Short mmCIF file of C-alpha atoms and ligand atoms in Angstrom, two decimals:
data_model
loop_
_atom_site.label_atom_id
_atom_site.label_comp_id
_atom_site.label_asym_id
_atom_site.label_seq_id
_atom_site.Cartn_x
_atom_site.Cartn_y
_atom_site.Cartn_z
CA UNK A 1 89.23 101.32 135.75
CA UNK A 2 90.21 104.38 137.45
CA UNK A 3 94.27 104.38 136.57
CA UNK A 4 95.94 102.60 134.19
CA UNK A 5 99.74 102.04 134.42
CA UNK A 6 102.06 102.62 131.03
CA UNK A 7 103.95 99.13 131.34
CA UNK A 8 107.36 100.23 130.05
CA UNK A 9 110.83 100.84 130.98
CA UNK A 10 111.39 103.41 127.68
CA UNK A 11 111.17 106.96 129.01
CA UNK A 12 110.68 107.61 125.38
CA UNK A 13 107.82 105.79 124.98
CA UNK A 14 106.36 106.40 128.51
CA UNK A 15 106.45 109.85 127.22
CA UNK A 16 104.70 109.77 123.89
CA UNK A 17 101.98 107.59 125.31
CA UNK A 18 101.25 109.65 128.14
CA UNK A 19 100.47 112.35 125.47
CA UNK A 20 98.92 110.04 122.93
CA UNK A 21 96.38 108.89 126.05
CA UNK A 22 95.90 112.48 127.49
CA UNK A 23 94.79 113.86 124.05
CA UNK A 24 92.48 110.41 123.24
CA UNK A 25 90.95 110.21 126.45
CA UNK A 26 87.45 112.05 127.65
CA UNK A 27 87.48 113.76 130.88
CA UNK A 28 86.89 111.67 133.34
CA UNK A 29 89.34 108.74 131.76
CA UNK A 30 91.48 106.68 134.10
CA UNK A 31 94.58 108.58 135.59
CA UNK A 32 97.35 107.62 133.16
CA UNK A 33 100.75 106.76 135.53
CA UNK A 34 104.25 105.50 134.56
CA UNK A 35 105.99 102.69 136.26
CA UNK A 36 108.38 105.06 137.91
CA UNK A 37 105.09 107.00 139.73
CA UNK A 38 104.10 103.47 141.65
CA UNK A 39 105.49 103.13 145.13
CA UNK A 40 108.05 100.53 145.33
CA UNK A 41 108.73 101.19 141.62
CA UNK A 42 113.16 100.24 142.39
CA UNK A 43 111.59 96.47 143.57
CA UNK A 44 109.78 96.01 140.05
CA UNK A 45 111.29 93.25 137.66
CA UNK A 46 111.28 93.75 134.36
CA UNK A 47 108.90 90.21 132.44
CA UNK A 48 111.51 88.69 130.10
CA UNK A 49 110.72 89.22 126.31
CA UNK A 50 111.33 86.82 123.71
CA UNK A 51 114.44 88.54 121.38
CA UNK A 52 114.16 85.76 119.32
CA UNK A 53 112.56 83.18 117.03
CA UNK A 54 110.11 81.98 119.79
CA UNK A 55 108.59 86.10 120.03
CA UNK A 56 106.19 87.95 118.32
CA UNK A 57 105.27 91.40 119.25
CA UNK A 58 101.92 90.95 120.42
CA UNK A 59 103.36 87.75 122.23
CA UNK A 60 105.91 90.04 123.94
CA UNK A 61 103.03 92.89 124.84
CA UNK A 62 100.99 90.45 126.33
CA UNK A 63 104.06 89.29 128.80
CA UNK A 64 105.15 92.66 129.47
CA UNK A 65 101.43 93.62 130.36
CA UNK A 66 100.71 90.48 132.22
CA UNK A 67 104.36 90.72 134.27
CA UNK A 68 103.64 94.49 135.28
CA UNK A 69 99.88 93.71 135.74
CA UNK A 70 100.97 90.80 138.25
CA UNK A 71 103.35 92.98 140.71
CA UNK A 72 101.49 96.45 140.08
CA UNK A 73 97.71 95.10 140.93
CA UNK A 74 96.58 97.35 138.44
CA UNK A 75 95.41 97.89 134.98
CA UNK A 76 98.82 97.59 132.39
CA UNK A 77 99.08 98.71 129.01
CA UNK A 78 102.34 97.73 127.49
CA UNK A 79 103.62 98.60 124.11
CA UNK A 80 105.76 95.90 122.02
CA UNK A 81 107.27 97.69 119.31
CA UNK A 82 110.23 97.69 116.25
CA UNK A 83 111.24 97.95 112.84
CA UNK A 84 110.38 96.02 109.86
CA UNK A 85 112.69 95.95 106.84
CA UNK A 86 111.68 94.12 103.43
CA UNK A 87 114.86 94.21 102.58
CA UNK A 88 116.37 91.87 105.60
CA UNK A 89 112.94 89.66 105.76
CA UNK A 90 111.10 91.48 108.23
CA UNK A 91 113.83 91.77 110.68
CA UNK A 92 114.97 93.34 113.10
CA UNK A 93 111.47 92.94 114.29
CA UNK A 94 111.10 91.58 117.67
CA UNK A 95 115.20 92.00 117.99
CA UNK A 96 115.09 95.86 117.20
CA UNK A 97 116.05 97.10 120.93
CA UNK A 98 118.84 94.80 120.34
CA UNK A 99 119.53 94.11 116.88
CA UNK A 100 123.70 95.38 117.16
CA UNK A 101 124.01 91.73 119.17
CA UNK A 102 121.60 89.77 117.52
CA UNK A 103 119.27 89.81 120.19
CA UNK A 104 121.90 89.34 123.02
CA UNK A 105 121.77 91.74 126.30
CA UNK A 106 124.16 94.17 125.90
CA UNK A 107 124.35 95.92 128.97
CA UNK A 108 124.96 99.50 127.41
CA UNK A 109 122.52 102.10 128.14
CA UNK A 110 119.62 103.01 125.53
CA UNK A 111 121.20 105.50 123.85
CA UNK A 112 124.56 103.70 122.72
CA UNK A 113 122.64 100.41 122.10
CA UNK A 114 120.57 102.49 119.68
CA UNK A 115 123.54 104.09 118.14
CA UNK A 116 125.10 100.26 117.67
CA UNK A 117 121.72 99.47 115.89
CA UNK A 118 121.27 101.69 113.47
CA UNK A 119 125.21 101.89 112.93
CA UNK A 120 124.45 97.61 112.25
CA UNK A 121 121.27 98.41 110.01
CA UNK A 122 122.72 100.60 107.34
CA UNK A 123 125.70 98.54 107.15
CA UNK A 124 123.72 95.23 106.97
CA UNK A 125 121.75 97.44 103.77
CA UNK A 126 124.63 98.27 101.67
CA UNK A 127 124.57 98.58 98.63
CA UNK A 128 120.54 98.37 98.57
CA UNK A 129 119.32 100.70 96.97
CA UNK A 130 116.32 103.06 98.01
CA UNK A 131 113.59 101.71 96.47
CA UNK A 132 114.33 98.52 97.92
CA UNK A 133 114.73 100.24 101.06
CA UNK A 134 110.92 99.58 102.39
CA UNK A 135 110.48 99.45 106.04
CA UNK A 136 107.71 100.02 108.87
CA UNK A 137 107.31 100.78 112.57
CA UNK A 138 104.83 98.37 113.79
CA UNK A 139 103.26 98.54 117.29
CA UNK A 140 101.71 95.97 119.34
CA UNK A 141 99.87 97.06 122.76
CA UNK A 142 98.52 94.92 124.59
CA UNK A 143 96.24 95.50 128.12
CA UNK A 144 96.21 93.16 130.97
CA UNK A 145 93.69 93.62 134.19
CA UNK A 146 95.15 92.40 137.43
CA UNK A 147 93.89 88.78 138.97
CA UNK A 148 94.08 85.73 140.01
CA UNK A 149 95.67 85.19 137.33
CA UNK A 150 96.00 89.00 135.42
CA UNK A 151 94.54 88.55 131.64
CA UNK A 152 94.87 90.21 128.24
CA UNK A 153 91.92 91.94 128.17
CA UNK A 154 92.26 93.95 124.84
CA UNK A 155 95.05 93.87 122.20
CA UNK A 156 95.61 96.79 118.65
CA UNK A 157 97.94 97.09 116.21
CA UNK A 158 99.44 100.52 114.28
CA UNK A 159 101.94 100.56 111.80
CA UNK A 160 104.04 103.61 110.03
CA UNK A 161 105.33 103.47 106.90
CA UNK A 162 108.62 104.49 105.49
CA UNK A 163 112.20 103.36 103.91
CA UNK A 164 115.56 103.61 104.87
CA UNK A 165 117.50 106.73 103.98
CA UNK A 166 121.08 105.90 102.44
CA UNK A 167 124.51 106.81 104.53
CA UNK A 168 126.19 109.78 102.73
CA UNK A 169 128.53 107.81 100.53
CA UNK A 170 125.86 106.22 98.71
CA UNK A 171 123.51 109.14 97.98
CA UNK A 172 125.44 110.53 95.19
CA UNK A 173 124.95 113.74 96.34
CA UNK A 174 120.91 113.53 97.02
CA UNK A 175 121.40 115.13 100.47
CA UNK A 176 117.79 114.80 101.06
CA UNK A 177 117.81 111.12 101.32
CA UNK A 178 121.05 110.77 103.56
CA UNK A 179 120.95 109.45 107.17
CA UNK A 180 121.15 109.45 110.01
CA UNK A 181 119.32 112.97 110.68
CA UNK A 182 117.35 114.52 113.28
CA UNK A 183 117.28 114.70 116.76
CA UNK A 184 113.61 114.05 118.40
CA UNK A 185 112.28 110.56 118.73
CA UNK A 186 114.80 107.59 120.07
CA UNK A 187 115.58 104.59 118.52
CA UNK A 188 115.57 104.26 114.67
CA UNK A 189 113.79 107.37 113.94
CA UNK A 190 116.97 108.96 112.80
CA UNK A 191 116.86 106.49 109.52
CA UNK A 192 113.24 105.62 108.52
CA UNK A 193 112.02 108.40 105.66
CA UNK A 194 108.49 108.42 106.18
CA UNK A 195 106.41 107.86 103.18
CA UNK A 196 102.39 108.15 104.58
CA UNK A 197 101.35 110.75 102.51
CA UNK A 198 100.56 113.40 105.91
CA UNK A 199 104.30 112.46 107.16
CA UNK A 200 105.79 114.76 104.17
CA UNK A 201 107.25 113.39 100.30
CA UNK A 202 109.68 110.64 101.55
CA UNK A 203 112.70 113.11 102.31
CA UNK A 204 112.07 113.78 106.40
CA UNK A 205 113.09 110.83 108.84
CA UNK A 206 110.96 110.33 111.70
CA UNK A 207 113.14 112.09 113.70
CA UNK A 208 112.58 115.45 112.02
CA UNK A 209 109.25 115.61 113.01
CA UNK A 210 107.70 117.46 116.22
CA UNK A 211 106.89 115.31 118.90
CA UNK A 212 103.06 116.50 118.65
CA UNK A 213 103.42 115.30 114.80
CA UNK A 214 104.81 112.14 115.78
CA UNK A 215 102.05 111.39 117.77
CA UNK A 216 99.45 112.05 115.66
CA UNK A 217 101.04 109.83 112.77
CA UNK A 218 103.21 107.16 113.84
CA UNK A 219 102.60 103.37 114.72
CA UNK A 220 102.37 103.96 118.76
CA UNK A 221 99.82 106.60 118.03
CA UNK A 222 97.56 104.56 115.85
CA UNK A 223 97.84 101.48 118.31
CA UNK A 224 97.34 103.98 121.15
CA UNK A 225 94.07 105.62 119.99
CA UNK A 226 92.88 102.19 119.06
CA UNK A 227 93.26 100.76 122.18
CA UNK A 228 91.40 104.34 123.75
CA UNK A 229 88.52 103.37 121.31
CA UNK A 230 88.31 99.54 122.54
CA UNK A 231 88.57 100.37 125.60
CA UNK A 232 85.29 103.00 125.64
CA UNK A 233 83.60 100.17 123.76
CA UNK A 234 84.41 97.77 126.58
CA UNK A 235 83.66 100.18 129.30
CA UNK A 236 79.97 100.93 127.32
CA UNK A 237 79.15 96.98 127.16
CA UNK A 238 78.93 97.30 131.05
P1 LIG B 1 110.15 98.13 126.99
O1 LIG B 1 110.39 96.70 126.54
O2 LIG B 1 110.48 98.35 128.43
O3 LIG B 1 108.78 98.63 126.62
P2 LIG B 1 112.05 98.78 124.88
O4 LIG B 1 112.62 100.05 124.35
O5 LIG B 1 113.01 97.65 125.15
O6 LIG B 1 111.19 99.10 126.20
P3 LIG B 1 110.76 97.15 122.84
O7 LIG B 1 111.19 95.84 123.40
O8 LIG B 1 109.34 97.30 122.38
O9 LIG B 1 110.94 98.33 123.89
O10 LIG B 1 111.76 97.54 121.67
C1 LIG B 1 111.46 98.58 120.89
C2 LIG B 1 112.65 98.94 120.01
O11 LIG B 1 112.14 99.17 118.68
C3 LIG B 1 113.26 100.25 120.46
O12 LIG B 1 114.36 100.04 121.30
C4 LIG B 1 113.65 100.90 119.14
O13 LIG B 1 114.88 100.39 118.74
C5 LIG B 1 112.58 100.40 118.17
N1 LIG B 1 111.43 101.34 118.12
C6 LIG B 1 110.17 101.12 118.63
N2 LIG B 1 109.40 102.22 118.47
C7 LIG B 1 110.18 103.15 117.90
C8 LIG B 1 109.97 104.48 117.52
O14 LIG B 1 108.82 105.10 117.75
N3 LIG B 1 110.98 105.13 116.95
C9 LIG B 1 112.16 104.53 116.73
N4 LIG B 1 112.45 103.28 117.09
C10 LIG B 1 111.47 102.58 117.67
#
């Protein structure tokens, strides 16, 4: 395996992997490319996900991997990833990139569907309060070799613990715990107060920390450096 292609179409993400890999890897590891670095990239289709009650998010890794592992001819690791809230049963899970809809395509671009999530999550958690708050990152990668046809080869998990800070009218003054703040990360990391005793005492969201920090901590990193490990254990076997 000489390159491996990051199977997503999350700048975000394609930039914390690429990172996550560089720093796991040995010398000598596969050359680590983004979709947008293939030729041809504009004619690539993006595998349909499951957004609802049929998905999972290793079920959605494995299609995203096997989709861009089909057109690319080459190695994919794809990342299926969201938000877990006790509070709301485990959702929005596999809905997260579009939770404001229920699942639905929006058509807005990243950044406003995020806003319209999170806006929809701390409304959807009022009146809870913070110790019933309890919610997780989970990660599911999946990586798919191409073929005739291109298979699931190796799959890892990470997860990153936290709750959900409270909107400034229901903090009663504990500015510490109010959200949404920060500004690295993407997604929900403006709301989840991380609780894993290295992320800090429960008062800094994930999008306070550095994106080196972030790396090192959250649920893509864990699944990441997982996946480096498995994949020097399959490379050794040879
Ligand atoms: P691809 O499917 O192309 O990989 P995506 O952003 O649509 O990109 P997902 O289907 O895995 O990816 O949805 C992930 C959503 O979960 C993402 O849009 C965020 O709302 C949330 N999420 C995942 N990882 C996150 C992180 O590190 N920080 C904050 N939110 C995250």
């Amino acid at each position: 395996m000489r390159r491996i292609v990051i199977a997503t179409g999350n700048p975000k993400k394609v930039e914390e992997l690429r990172s996550i890999l560089a720093e796991a890897m040995d010398e000598g590891g596969p050359e680590v490319l983004g979709l947008a670095d293939l030729p041809g990239a504009d004619r690539l289709t993006e595998p349909e996900e499951h957004h609802d009650e049929r998905g999972s998010f290793e079920g959605n890794a494995r299609l995203k991997a096997i989709g861009y592992a089909a057109q690319t001819d080459l190695p994919c690791l794809a990342d299926d990833s969201g938000l877990e809230v006790d509070a709301l049963g485990g959702r929005p899970g596999v809905i997260s990139s579009h939770y404001s809809t229920g699942g639905a395509e929006t058509g807005l671009h990243r950044e406003e569907r995020d806003g319209a999530n999170n806006r929809k999550l701390l409304e959807d958690l009022k009146g809870v309060p913070l110790e019933r708050r309890t919610a997780r990152f989970v990660c599911v990668m999946a990586l798919a070799m191409p073929g005739d046809p291109p298979q699931v080869v190796l799959t890892s998990r990470g997860e990153f613990e936290g709750r959900i800070g409270l909107p400034e009218a229901e903090a009663g003054g504990r500015m510490e715990l109010v959200v949404p703040r920060g500004g690295g990360g993407f997604g929900y990391d403006p709301l989840l107060l991380l609780t894993e005793p290295q992320a800090g005492a429960g008062t800094r969201t994930s999008a306070e920390l550095s994106p080196e920090e972030k790396n090192r901590l959250s649920h893509r990193g864990k699944a990441a450096r997982a996946m480096v490990e498995r994949i020097g254990a399959m490379r050794a076997e040879r």
